[in-house]
């Protein structure tokens, strides 16, 4: 979450085998005494470890995945605060399953498919989180959220080098939700009661 008291920035680089790397960055910017903005970005890639002996490629792994996030926090008072969040995701990953050939020794690290499986995803999500502290133990929370995403999944139907067709699963979703919560946080007892609507 954004921090009101100080400017901050951080980055991280990860490198691993199978062509894996990940780059992440974050910046926290106080705008006023009661408002702050936090921006993050991440890009990752990996080649995977299942060899496609037909195509000479890797059939698994997260080939490319990019995420951008933005959060804005405003504290109107010691009791009332609002957090707005937006996120964008764009990914081209592999399928998490594949067909193994049973007409010989099974090699769980090899695939014979003549179509490279894939799973592509692009989506936006956003939320508005309003919190009001009635006391040290009682809090009321309202969460309004939406998500808009499109994805496509492609698989070789027979999993062999023969031209046996393919399966394509396109998907498009738009969701909007509203949640109301009353939360209690005491020394010996904690609990939440509320309602949730999803369309």
Short mmCIF file of N, CA and C in Angstrom, two decimals:
data_model
loop_
_atom_site.label_atom_id
_atom_site.label_comp_id
_atom_site.label_asym_id
_atom_site.label_seq_id
_atom_site.Cartn_x
_atom_site.Cartn_y
_atom_site.Cartn_z
N UNK A 1 0.83 -1.19 0.00
CA UNK A 1 0.00 0.00 0.00
C UNK A 1 0.87 1.25 0.00
N UNK A 2 0.36 2.37 -0.52
CA UNK A 2 1.14 3.61 -0.49
C UNK A 2 1.44 4.06 0.93
N UNK A 3 2.58 4.71 1.12
CA UNK A 3 2.98 5.26 2.41
C UNK A 3 2.97 6.78 2.33
N UNK A 4 2.42 7.40 3.36
CA UNK A 4 2.26 8.86 3.35
C UNK A 4 3.51 9.59 3.82
N UNK A 5 4.40 8.93 4.56
CA UNK A 5 5.42 9.66 5.30
C UNK A 5 6.73 9.86 4.55
N UNK A 6 6.98 9.13 3.42
CA UNK A 6 8.30 9.25 2.81
C UNK A 6 8.28 8.80 1.36
N UNK A 7 9.17 9.42 0.57
CA UNK A 7 9.43 8.96 -0.79
C UNK A 7 10.26 7.67 -0.70
N UNK A 8 9.94 6.71 -1.58
CA UNK A 8 10.64 5.44 -1.53
C UNK A 8 10.67 4.84 -2.93
N UNK A 9 11.72 4.06 -3.20
CA UNK A 9 11.84 3.37 -4.48
C UNK A 9 12.65 2.11 -4.27
N UNK A 10 12.37 1.10 -5.08
CA UNK A 10 13.10 -0.16 -4.97
C UNK A 10 13.03 -0.89 -6.30
N UNK A 11 14.00 -1.77 -6.52
CA UNK A 11 14.01 -2.59 -7.73
C UNK A 11 14.59 -3.96 -7.40
N UNK A 12 14.26 -4.93 -8.25
CA UNK A 12 14.76 -6.28 -8.02
C UNK A 12 14.96 -6.97 -9.37
N UNK A 13 16.06 -7.70 -9.49
CA UNK A 13 16.37 -8.46 -10.69
C UNK A 13 16.63 -9.90 -10.28
N UNK A 14 15.95 -10.83 -10.96
CA UNK A 14 16.17 -12.24 -10.71
C UNK A 14 16.58 -12.92 -12.01
N UNK A 15 17.59 -13.78 -11.92
CA UNK A 15 18.05 -14.56 -13.06
C UNK A 15 18.20 -16.01 -12.61
N UNK A 16 17.68 -16.93 -13.43
CA UNK A 16 17.74 -18.33 -13.07
C UNK A 16 17.94 -19.17 -14.33
N UNK A 17 18.03 -20.49 -14.13
CA UNK A 17 18.22 -21.37 -15.28
C UNK A 17 16.93 -21.46 -16.09
N UNK A 18 16.98 -22.19 -17.21
CA UNK A 18 15.90 -22.29 -18.18
C UNK A 18 15.52 -20.93 -18.75
N UNK A 19 16.49 -20.03 -18.89
CA UNK A 19 16.23 -18.73 -19.48
C UNK A 19 15.30 -17.86 -18.68
N UNK A 20 15.29 -18.03 -17.38
CA UNK A 20 14.35 -17.31 -16.52
C UNK A 20 14.95 -15.99 -16.06
N UNK A 21 14.18 -14.93 -16.19
CA UNK A 21 14.57 -13.66 -15.59
C UNK A 21 13.32 -12.85 -15.23
N UNK A 22 13.46 -11.99 -14.25
CA UNK A 22 12.37 -11.16 -13.78
C UNK A 22 12.92 -9.81 -13.36
N UNK A 23 12.26 -8.74 -13.78
CA UNK A 23 12.65 -7.39 -13.42
C UNK A 23 11.44 -6.70 -12.78
N UNK A 24 11.63 -6.14 -11.60
CA UNK A 24 10.55 -5.46 -10.89
C UNK A 24 11.01 -4.10 -10.41
N UNK A 25 10.08 -3.16 -10.35
CA UNK A 25 10.39 -1.83 -9.85
C UNK A 25 9.20 -1.24 -9.12
N UNK A 26 9.49 -0.40 -8.13
CA UNK A 26 8.45 0.24 -7.32
C UNK A 26 8.89 1.65 -6.98
N UNK A 27 7.91 2.57 -6.98
CA UNK A 27 8.16 3.93 -6.52
C UNK A 27 6.97 4.39 -5.70
N UNK A 28 7.24 4.98 -4.53
CA UNK A 28 6.20 5.50 -3.63
C UNK A 28 6.37 7.01 -3.55
N UNK A 29 5.31 7.74 -3.89
CA UNK A 29 5.39 9.21 -3.98
C UNK A 29 4.34 9.85 -3.07
N UNK A 30 4.74 10.48 -1.98
CA UNK A 30 3.78 11.29 -1.21
C UNK A 30 3.38 12.53 -2.01
N UNK A 31 2.10 12.74 -2.21
CA UNK A 31 1.62 13.88 -2.99
C UNK A 31 1.31 15.06 -2.09
N UNK A 32 0.53 14.81 -1.05
CA UNK A 32 0.25 15.82 -0.01
C UNK A 32 0.44 15.15 1.34
N UNK A 33 0.09 15.85 2.39
CA UNK A 33 0.26 15.27 3.72
C UNK A 33 -0.68 14.09 3.97
N UNK A 34 -1.76 14.01 3.18
CA UNK A 34 -2.72 12.92 3.40
C UNK A 34 -2.95 12.05 2.16
N UNK A 35 -2.13 12.21 1.11
CA UNK A 35 -2.31 11.45 -0.13
C UNK A 35 -0.96 10.96 -0.64
N UNK A 36 -0.94 9.70 -1.08
CA UNK A 36 0.28 9.12 -1.63
C UNK A 36 -0.07 8.20 -2.80
N UNK A 37 0.92 8.03 -3.68
CA UNK A 37 0.77 7.20 -4.88
C UNK A 37 1.90 6.18 -4.91
N UNK A 38 1.55 4.95 -5.26
CA UNK A 38 2.55 3.88 -5.36
C UNK A 38 2.40 3.22 -6.72
N UNK A 39 3.50 3.16 -7.49
CA UNK A 39 3.51 2.57 -8.82
C UNK A 39 4.47 1.39 -8.84
N UNK A 40 4.04 0.28 -9.44
CA UNK A 40 4.90 -0.88 -9.55
C UNK A 40 4.80 -1.45 -10.97
N UNK A 41 5.86 -2.07 -11.40
CA UNK A 41 5.90 -2.72 -12.71
C UNK A 41 6.74 -3.98 -12.60
N UNK A 42 6.36 -5.00 -13.36
CA UNK A 42 7.09 -6.26 -13.34
C UNK A 42 7.05 -6.89 -14.73
N UNK A 43 8.17 -7.42 -15.15
CA UNK A 43 8.23 -8.19 -16.39
C UNK A 43 9.05 -9.44 -16.13
N UNK A 44 8.51 -10.59 -16.54
CA UNK A 44 9.20 -11.85 -16.31
C UNK A 44 9.11 -12.72 -17.56
N UNK A 45 10.08 -13.63 -17.66
CA UNK A 45 10.14 -14.54 -18.81
C UNK A 45 10.88 -15.80 -18.41
N UNK A 46 10.42 -16.94 -18.94
CA UNK A 46 11.13 -18.19 -18.76
C UNK A 46 10.85 -19.10 -19.94
N UNK A 47 11.83 -19.93 -20.28
CA UNK A 47 11.69 -20.82 -21.42
C UNK A 47 11.02 -22.14 -21.07
N UNK A 48 11.06 -22.54 -19.82
CA UNK A 48 10.49 -23.80 -19.43
C UNK A 48 11.45 -24.96 -19.59
N UNK A 49 10.99 -26.16 -19.20
CA UNK A 49 11.89 -27.32 -19.20
C UNK A 49 11.28 -28.55 -19.86
N UNK A 50 10.13 -28.42 -20.54
CA UNK A 50 9.57 -29.53 -21.30
C UNK A 50 9.95 -29.34 -22.75
N UNK A 51 10.76 -30.26 -23.29
CA UNK A 51 11.26 -30.16 -24.67
C UNK A 51 10.23 -30.71 -25.64
N UNK A 52 9.90 -29.90 -26.65
CA UNK A 52 9.06 -30.36 -27.74
C UNK A 52 9.97 -30.92 -28.81
N UNK A 53 9.98 -32.27 -28.95
CA UNK A 53 10.91 -32.91 -29.87
C UNK A 53 10.45 -32.78 -31.32
N UNK A 54 9.20 -32.40 -31.54
CA UNK A 54 8.69 -32.20 -32.90
C UNK A 54 9.06 -30.81 -33.42
N UNK A 55 8.85 -29.79 -32.59
CA UNK A 55 9.06 -28.41 -33.03
C UNK A 55 10.43 -27.87 -32.63
N UNK A 56 11.12 -28.55 -31.71
CA UNK A 56 12.40 -28.03 -31.23
C UNK A 56 12.25 -26.82 -30.34
N UNK A 57 11.16 -26.75 -29.58
CA UNK A 57 10.90 -25.61 -28.69
C UNK A 57 10.63 -26.13 -27.28
N UNK A 58 10.40 -25.21 -26.35
CA UNK A 58 9.95 -25.54 -25.00
C UNK A 58 8.45 -25.35 -24.94
N UNK A 59 7.74 -26.32 -24.34
CA UNK A 59 6.29 -26.28 -24.34
C UNK A 59 5.69 -25.70 -23.07
N UNK A 60 6.49 -25.41 -22.09
CA UNK A 60 5.91 -24.89 -20.85
C UNK A 60 6.60 -23.59 -20.50
N UNK A 61 6.34 -23.12 -19.31
CA UNK A 61 7.01 -21.91 -18.84
C UNK A 61 6.20 -20.66 -19.11
N UNK A 62 6.56 -19.63 -18.40
CA UNK A 62 5.95 -18.32 -18.58
C UNK A 62 6.79 -17.55 -19.56
N UNK A 63 6.37 -17.52 -20.82
CA UNK A 63 7.22 -16.95 -21.86
C UNK A 63 7.42 -15.46 -21.66
N UNK A 64 6.34 -14.76 -21.42
CA UNK A 64 6.46 -13.30 -21.20
C UNK A 64 5.25 -12.86 -20.40
N UNK A 65 5.49 -12.13 -19.33
CA UNK A 65 4.39 -11.68 -18.48
C UNK A 65 4.73 -10.28 -17.97
N UNK A 66 3.82 -9.34 -18.19
CA UNK A 66 4.04 -7.95 -17.80
C UNK A 66 2.87 -7.47 -16.95
N UNK A 67 3.18 -6.80 -15.86
CA UNK A 67 2.16 -6.28 -14.95
C UNK A 67 2.50 -4.85 -14.57
N UNK A 68 1.49 -3.97 -14.61
CA UNK A 68 1.60 -2.60 -14.11
C UNK A 68 0.52 -2.38 -13.06
N UNK A 69 0.89 -1.75 -11.95
CA UNK A 69 -0.07 -1.47 -10.88
C UNK A 69 0.09 -0.03 -10.42
N UNK A 70 -1.05 0.56 -10.05
CA UNK A 70 -1.05 1.90 -9.46
C UNK A 70 -2.03 1.92 -8.30
N UNK A 71 -1.58 2.47 -7.16
CA UNK A 71 -2.44 2.59 -5.99
C UNK A 71 -2.35 4.02 -5.45
N UNK A 72 -3.50 4.56 -5.10
CA UNK A 72 -3.56 5.90 -4.52
C UNK A 72 -4.29 5.81 -3.18
N UNK A 73 -3.65 6.31 -2.16
CA UNK A 73 -4.22 6.32 -0.81
C UNK A 73 -4.48 7.76 -0.38
N UNK A 74 -5.69 8.01 0.11
CA UNK A 74 -6.04 9.31 0.69
C UNK A 74 -6.64 9.08 2.06
N UNK A 75 -6.05 9.69 3.09
CA UNK A 75 -6.59 9.62 4.45
C UNK A 75 -7.29 10.94 4.75
N UNK A 76 -8.62 10.90 4.72
CA UNK A 76 -9.40 12.11 4.96
C UNK A 76 -9.37 12.51 6.43
N UNK A 77 -9.20 11.53 7.30
CA UNK A 77 -9.08 11.78 8.74
C UNK A 77 -8.41 10.57 9.36
N UNK A 78 -8.26 10.58 10.68
CA UNK A 78 -7.68 9.43 11.36
C UNK A 78 -8.57 8.19 11.25
N UNK A 79 -9.85 8.40 10.94
CA UNK A 79 -10.80 7.29 10.90
C UNK A 79 -11.19 6.88 9.49
N UNK A 80 -11.10 7.78 8.51
CA UNK A 80 -11.65 7.52 7.18
C UNK A 80 -10.55 7.60 6.14
N UNK A 81 -10.44 6.54 5.30
CA UNK A 81 -9.43 6.48 4.25
C UNK A 81 -10.01 5.82 3.00
N UNK A 82 -9.42 6.16 1.85
CA UNK A 82 -9.84 5.59 0.57
C UNK A 82 -8.61 5.16 -0.21
N UNK A 83 -8.67 3.94 -0.77
CA UNK A 83 -7.59 3.42 -1.58
C UNK A 83 -8.13 3.03 -2.94
N UNK A 84 -7.56 3.62 -4.00
CA UNK A 84 -7.93 3.30 -5.37
C UNK A 84 -6.81 2.49 -6.00
N UNK A 85 -7.17 1.41 -6.68
CA UNK A 85 -6.16 0.51 -7.26
C UNK A 85 -6.52 0.19 -8.70
N UNK A 86 -5.50 0.24 -9.59
CA UNK A 86 -5.66 -0.16 -10.99
C UNK A 86 -4.51 -1.10 -11.35
N UNK A 87 -4.83 -2.12 -12.17
CA UNK A 87 -3.80 -3.07 -12.58
C UNK A 87 -4.04 -3.49 -14.03
N UNK A 88 -2.94 -3.60 -14.78
CA UNK A 88 -2.97 -4.09 -16.16
C UNK A 88 -2.04 -5.28 -16.27
N UNK A 89 -2.52 -6.36 -16.90
CA UNK A 89 -1.74 -7.59 -17.05
C UNK A 89 -1.75 -7.98 -18.52
N UNK A 90 -0.59 -8.35 -19.05
CA UNK A 90 -0.47 -8.83 -20.42
C UNK A 90 0.49 -10.02 -20.38
N UNK A 91 -0.01 -11.20 -20.73
CA UNK A 91 0.83 -12.38 -20.59
C UNK A 91 0.69 -13.34 -21.75
N UNK A 92 1.78 -14.00 -22.06
CA UNK A 92 1.82 -15.09 -23.03
C UNK A 92 2.53 -16.24 -22.35
N UNK A 93 1.76 -17.17 -21.84
CA UNK A 93 2.32 -18.29 -21.09
C UNK A 93 2.01 -19.59 -21.82
N UNK A 94 2.57 -20.65 -21.31
CA UNK A 94 2.29 -21.96 -21.88
C UNK A 94 1.14 -22.59 -21.12
N UNK A 95 0.56 -23.60 -21.72
CA UNK A 95 -0.46 -24.37 -21.03
C UNK A 95 0.18 -25.10 -19.86
N UNK A 96 -0.58 -25.31 -18.80
CA UNK A 96 -0.07 -26.01 -17.64
C UNK A 96 -0.22 -27.53 -17.76
N UNK A 97 -0.68 -28.02 -18.89
CA UNK A 97 -0.80 -29.46 -19.09
C UNK A 97 -0.41 -29.80 -20.52
N UNK A 98 -0.03 -31.05 -20.73
CA UNK A 98 0.28 -31.52 -22.06
C UNK A 98 0.04 -33.01 -22.10
N UNK A 99 0.03 -33.59 -23.31
CA UNK A 99 -0.29 -35.00 -23.51
C UNK A 99 1.00 -35.81 -23.59
N UNK A 100 1.13 -36.81 -22.73
CA UNK A 100 2.29 -37.69 -22.76
C UNK A 100 1.97 -38.92 -23.60
N UNK A 101 2.95 -39.39 -24.34
CA UNK A 101 2.77 -40.56 -25.19
C UNK A 101 2.95 -41.83 -24.36
N UNK A 102 2.02 -42.80 -24.53
CA UNK A 102 2.03 -44.01 -23.72
C UNK A 102 2.52 -45.23 -24.49
N UNK A 103 2.98 -45.05 -25.75
CA UNK A 103 3.41 -46.19 -26.55
C UNK A 103 4.90 -46.46 -26.41
N UNK A 104 5.42 -46.26 -25.22
CA UNK A 104 6.84 -46.48 -24.96
C UNK A 104 7.18 -45.91 -23.60
N UNK A 105 8.46 -45.81 -23.28
CA UNK A 105 8.85 -45.21 -22.00
C UNK A 105 8.34 -43.77 -21.90
N UNK A 106 7.74 -43.45 -20.79
CA UNK A 106 7.17 -42.11 -20.60
C UNK A 106 8.27 -41.16 -20.13
N UNK A 107 8.47 -40.09 -20.87
CA UNK A 107 9.41 -39.05 -20.48
C UNK A 107 8.59 -37.81 -20.14
N UNK A 108 8.51 -37.49 -18.87
CA UNK A 108 7.67 -36.37 -18.44
C UNK A 108 8.25 -35.02 -18.81
N UNK A 109 9.44 -35.01 -19.43
CA UNK A 109 10.04 -33.75 -19.83
C UNK A 109 10.10 -33.61 -21.34
N UNK A 110 9.32 -34.42 -22.06
CA UNK A 110 9.27 -34.32 -23.52
C UNK A 110 7.83 -34.29 -24.01
N UNK A 111 7.62 -33.52 -25.09
CA UNK A 111 6.32 -33.45 -25.74
C UNK A 111 6.53 -33.65 -27.24
N UNK A 112 5.55 -34.29 -27.90
CA UNK A 112 5.64 -34.53 -29.34
C UNK A 112 4.61 -33.74 -30.13
N UNK A 113 3.95 -32.78 -29.53
CA UNK A 113 2.87 -32.04 -30.20
C UNK A 113 3.40 -31.26 -31.40
N UNK A 114 2.56 -31.17 -32.45
CA UNK A 114 2.96 -30.39 -33.63
C UNK A 114 2.46 -28.96 -33.55
N UNK A 115 1.79 -28.60 -32.45
CA UNK A 115 1.36 -27.23 -32.19
C UNK A 115 1.85 -26.85 -30.80
N UNK A 116 2.53 -25.74 -30.70
CA UNK A 116 3.03 -25.31 -29.40
C UNK A 116 1.86 -24.76 -28.57
N UNK A 117 1.60 -25.32 -27.39
CA UNK A 117 0.48 -24.84 -26.59
C UNK A 117 0.75 -23.43 -26.08
N UNK A 118 -0.32 -22.67 -25.91
CA UNK A 118 -0.15 -21.31 -25.41
C UNK A 118 -1.39 -20.89 -24.62
N UNK A 119 -1.18 -19.90 -23.77
CA UNK A 119 -2.27 -19.29 -23.02
C UNK A 119 -1.97 -17.80 -22.95
N UNK A 120 -2.74 -16.99 -23.66
CA UNK A 120 -2.53 -15.54 -23.67
C UNK A 120 -3.62 -14.88 -22.84
N UNK A 121 -3.24 -13.83 -22.16
CA UNK A 121 -4.15 -13.12 -21.26
C UNK A 121 -3.86 -11.64 -21.30
N UNK A 122 -4.92 -10.83 -21.40
CA UNK A 122 -4.81 -9.38 -21.26
C UNK A 122 -5.99 -8.91 -20.43
N UNK A 123 -5.72 -8.13 -19.40
CA UNK A 123 -6.81 -7.74 -18.53
C UNK A 123 -6.54 -6.48 -17.73
N UNK A 124 -7.65 -5.82 -17.36
CA UNK A 124 -7.63 -4.67 -16.47
C UNK A 124 -8.44 -5.02 -15.22
N UNK A 125 -7.96 -4.60 -14.08
CA UNK A 125 -8.73 -4.70 -12.85
C UNK A 125 -8.62 -3.38 -12.10
N UNK A 126 -9.63 -3.08 -11.34
CA UNK A 126 -9.64 -1.85 -10.56
C UNK A 126 -10.52 -1.99 -9.34
N UNK A 127 -10.23 -1.22 -8.31
CA UNK A 127 -11.04 -1.28 -7.10
C UNK A 127 -10.99 0.05 -6.35
N UNK A 128 -12.05 0.29 -5.59
CA UNK A 128 -12.13 1.43 -4.68
C UNK A 128 -12.46 0.86 -3.31
N UNK A 129 -11.55 1.06 -2.36
CA UNK A 129 -11.69 0.51 -1.02
C UNK A 129 -11.87 1.67 -0.04
N UNK A 130 -13.05 1.76 0.57
CA UNK A 130 -13.35 2.79 1.56
C UNK A 130 -13.40 2.15 2.94
N UNK A 131 -12.68 2.73 3.92
CA UNK A 131 -12.65 2.19 5.27
C UNK A 131 -12.94 3.29 6.28
N UNK A 132 -13.80 2.96 7.24
CA UNK A 132 -14.11 3.91 8.31
C UNK A 132 -14.01 3.18 9.65
N UNK A 133 -13.18 3.70 10.55
CA UNK A 133 -13.01 3.12 11.88
C UNK A 133 -13.99 3.78 12.85
N UNK A 134 -15.00 3.00 13.29
CA UNK A 134 -15.93 3.54 14.28
C UNK A 134 -15.29 3.63 15.66
N UNK A 135 -14.41 2.67 15.93
CA UNK A 135 -13.72 2.63 17.21
C UNK A 135 -12.44 1.83 17.03
N UNK A 136 -11.77 1.53 18.11
CA UNK A 136 -10.55 0.73 18.02
C UNK A 136 -10.85 -0.72 17.64
N UNK A 137 -12.08 -1.15 17.79
CA UNK A 137 -12.42 -2.55 17.52
C UNK A 137 -13.36 -2.72 16.33
N UNK A 138 -14.13 -1.71 15.97
CA UNK A 138 -15.11 -1.83 14.88
C UNK A 138 -14.69 -1.02 13.66
N UNK A 139 -14.83 -1.65 12.47
CA UNK A 139 -14.49 -0.98 11.22
C UNK A 139 -15.53 -1.34 10.16
N UNK A 140 -15.93 -0.33 9.36
CA UNK A 140 -16.84 -0.55 8.24
C UNK A 140 -16.04 -0.39 6.94
N UNK A 141 -16.24 -1.31 6.00
CA UNK A 141 -15.46 -1.31 4.76
C UNK A 141 -16.38 -1.54 3.57
N UNK A 142 -16.14 -0.75 2.49
CA UNK A 142 -16.84 -0.91 1.22
C UNK A 142 -15.80 -1.11 0.13
N UNK A 143 -15.96 -2.20 -0.66
CA UNK A 143 -15.03 -2.51 -1.74
C UNK A 143 -15.83 -2.62 -3.04
N UNK A 144 -15.57 -1.71 -3.95
CA UNK A 144 -16.16 -1.74 -5.29
C UNK A 144 -15.06 -2.12 -6.27
N UNK A 145 -15.32 -3.13 -7.11
CA UNK A 145 -14.25 -3.63 -7.98
C UNK A 145 -14.79 -4.02 -9.35
N UNK A 146 -13.89 -4.03 -10.33
CA UNK A 146 -14.24 -4.51 -11.66
C UNK A 146 -13.04 -5.24 -12.25
N UNK A 147 -13.31 -6.13 -13.20
CA UNK A 147 -12.25 -6.78 -13.96
C UNK A 147 -12.74 -6.99 -15.38
N UNK A 148 -11.85 -6.74 -16.33
CA UNK A 148 -12.16 -6.88 -17.76
C UNK A 148 -11.00 -7.63 -18.39
N UNK A 149 -11.24 -8.86 -18.86
CA UNK A 149 -10.13 -9.70 -19.32
C UNK A 149 -10.54 -10.51 -20.54
N UNK A 150 -9.55 -10.76 -21.39
CA UNK A 150 -9.70 -11.64 -22.53
C UNK A 150 -8.54 -12.63 -22.55
N UNK A 151 -8.85 -13.88 -22.86
CA UNK A 151 -7.80 -14.90 -22.88
C UNK A 151 -8.08 -15.89 -24.00
N UNK A 152 -7.02 -16.56 -24.45
CA UNK A 152 -7.10 -17.61 -25.45
C UNK A 152 -6.17 -18.74 -25.04
N UNK A 153 -6.68 -19.96 -25.10
CA UNK A 153 -5.87 -21.14 -24.78
C UNK A 153 -5.86 -22.05 -26.00
N UNK A 154 -4.66 -22.46 -26.41
CA UNK A 154 -4.48 -23.29 -27.60
C UNK A 154 -3.77 -24.58 -27.21
N UNK A 155 -4.32 -25.72 -27.64
CA UNK A 155 -3.73 -27.02 -27.35
C UNK A 155 -3.76 -27.90 -28.60
N UNK A 156 -2.75 -28.74 -28.73
CA UNK A 156 -2.76 -29.78 -29.76
C UNK A 156 -3.69 -30.89 -29.28
N UNK A 157 -4.71 -31.23 -30.09
CA UNK A 157 -5.74 -32.17 -29.62
C UNK A 157 -5.21 -33.56 -29.34
N UNK A 158 -4.28 -34.07 -30.17
CA UNK A 158 -3.79 -35.43 -29.96
C UNK A 158 -2.41 -35.49 -29.32
N UNK A 159 -1.71 -34.37 -29.23
CA UNK A 159 -0.42 -34.33 -28.57
C UNK A 159 0.70 -35.05 -29.29
N UNK A 160 0.53 -35.31 -30.59
CA UNK A 160 1.56 -36.02 -31.34
C UNK A 160 2.02 -35.16 -32.51
N UNK A 161 3.03 -35.69 -33.24
CA UNK A 161 3.53 -34.97 -34.42
C UNK A 161 2.57 -35.08 -35.60
N UNK A 162 1.55 -35.93 -35.50
CA UNK A 162 0.57 -36.05 -36.58
C UNK A 162 -0.38 -34.86 -36.56
N UNK A 163 -0.90 -34.51 -37.72
CA UNK A 163 -1.83 -33.39 -37.84
C UNK A 163 -3.21 -33.85 -37.39
N UNK A 164 -3.46 -33.78 -36.10
CA UNK A 164 -4.71 -34.29 -35.56
C UNK A 164 -5.67 -33.22 -35.08
N UNK A 165 -5.45 -31.99 -35.50
CA UNK A 165 -6.34 -30.92 -35.08
C UNK A 165 -5.86 -30.23 -33.84
N UNK A 166 -6.62 -29.25 -33.40
CA UNK A 166 -6.25 -28.46 -32.23
C UNK A 166 -7.51 -28.03 -31.50
N UNK A 167 -7.31 -27.59 -30.27
CA UNK A 167 -8.41 -27.07 -29.45
C UNK A 167 -8.09 -25.63 -29.08
N UNK A 168 -9.07 -24.75 -29.29
CA UNK A 168 -8.92 -23.33 -28.97
C UNK A 168 -10.04 -22.92 -28.04
N UNK A 169 -9.67 -22.31 -26.93
CA UNK A 169 -10.64 -21.90 -25.93
C UNK A 169 -10.56 -20.38 -25.72
N UNK A 170 -11.32 -19.60 -26.48
CA UNK A 170 -11.34 -18.15 -26.25
C UNK A 170 -12.27 -17.81 -25.09
N UNK A 171 -11.93 -16.77 -24.37
CA UNK A 171 -12.74 -16.39 -23.21
C UNK A 171 -12.69 -14.87 -23.04
N UNK A 172 -13.83 -14.28 -22.77
CA UNK A 172 -13.92 -12.84 -22.51
C UNK A 172 -14.85 -12.63 -21.32
N UNK A 173 -14.38 -11.87 -20.34
CA UNK A 173 -15.17 -11.67 -19.12
C UNK A 173 -15.13 -10.22 -18.68
N UNK A 174 -16.28 -9.76 -18.19
CA UNK A 174 -16.33 -8.47 -17.50
C UNK A 174 -17.12 -8.68 -16.21
N UNK A 175 -16.50 -8.41 -15.09
CA UNK A 175 -17.13 -8.59 -13.78
C UNK A 175 -17.13 -7.28 -13.01
N UNK A 176 -18.19 -7.08 -12.26
CA UNK A 176 -18.25 -5.94 -11.33
C UNK A 176 -18.81 -6.47 -10.02
N UNK A 177 -18.24 -6.00 -8.92
CA UNK A 177 -18.65 -6.52 -7.61
C UNK A 177 -18.72 -5.39 -6.59
N UNK A 178 -19.53 -5.63 -5.58
CA UNK A 178 -19.67 -4.69 -4.47
C UNK A 178 -19.71 -5.50 -3.18
N UNK A 179 -18.86 -5.10 -2.25
CA UNK A 179 -18.79 -5.80 -0.96
C UNK A 179 -18.89 -4.79 0.17
N UNK A 180 -19.71 -5.13 1.16
CA UNK A 180 -19.85 -4.32 2.38
C UNK A 180 -19.49 -5.21 3.56
N UNK A 181 -18.60 -4.72 4.43
CA UNK A 181 -18.16 -5.50 5.58
C UNK A 181 -18.21 -4.67 6.85
N UNK A 182 -18.60 -5.31 7.92
CA UNK A 182 -18.42 -4.76 9.26
C UNK A 182 -17.49 -5.72 9.99
N UNK A 183 -16.34 -5.23 10.42
CA UNK A 183 -15.33 -6.09 11.03
C UNK A 183 -15.11 -5.71 12.48
N UNK A 184 -14.97 -6.75 13.31
CA UNK A 184 -14.68 -6.56 14.73
C UNK A 184 -13.34 -7.21 15.04
N UNK A 185 -12.46 -6.49 15.75
CA UNK A 185 -11.14 -6.98 16.09
C UNK A 185 -10.87 -6.68 17.55
N UNK A 186 -11.23 -7.63 18.42
CA UNK A 186 -11.03 -7.47 19.86
C UNK A 186 -9.85 -8.27 20.35
N UNK A 187 -9.64 -8.27 21.65
CA UNK A 187 -8.51 -9.01 22.21
C UNK A 187 -8.70 -10.52 22.09
N UNK A 188 -9.94 -10.99 22.29
CA UNK A 188 -10.20 -12.43 22.26
C UNK A 188 -11.08 -12.87 21.11
N UNK A 189 -11.67 -11.93 20.41
CA UNK A 189 -12.63 -12.29 19.38
C UNK A 189 -12.42 -11.43 18.14
N UNK A 190 -12.46 -12.06 16.98
CA UNK A 190 -12.40 -11.36 15.71
C UNK A 190 -13.51 -11.90 14.81
N UNK A 191 -14.08 -11.02 13.98
CA UNK A 191 -15.14 -11.49 13.11
C UNK A 191 -15.50 -10.47 12.05
N UNK A 192 -16.12 -10.97 10.97
CA UNK A 192 -16.56 -10.13 9.86
C UNK A 192 -17.96 -10.55 9.47
N UNK A 193 -18.84 -9.59 9.25
CA UNK A 193 -20.17 -9.85 8.73
C UNK A 193 -20.41 -8.86 7.59
N UNK A 194 -21.10 -9.31 6.55
CA UNK A 194 -21.31 -8.40 5.44
C UNK A 194 -22.10 -9.03 4.31
N UNK A 195 -22.06 -8.34 3.15
CA UNK A 195 -22.78 -8.82 1.97
C UNK A 195 -21.87 -8.63 0.75
N UNK A 196 -22.13 -9.46 -0.28
CA UNK A 196 -21.28 -9.46 -1.47
C UNK A 196 -22.17 -9.63 -2.69
N UNK A 197 -21.95 -8.77 -3.70
CA UNK A 197 -22.71 -8.85 -4.95
C UNK A 197 -21.73 -8.93 -6.12
N UNK A 198 -22.00 -9.84 -7.04
CA UNK A 198 -21.15 -10.02 -8.21
C UNK A 198 -22.02 -10.17 -9.45
N UNK A 199 -21.67 -9.42 -10.50
CA UNK A 199 -22.37 -9.54 -11.77
C UNK A 199 -21.30 -9.76 -12.85
#
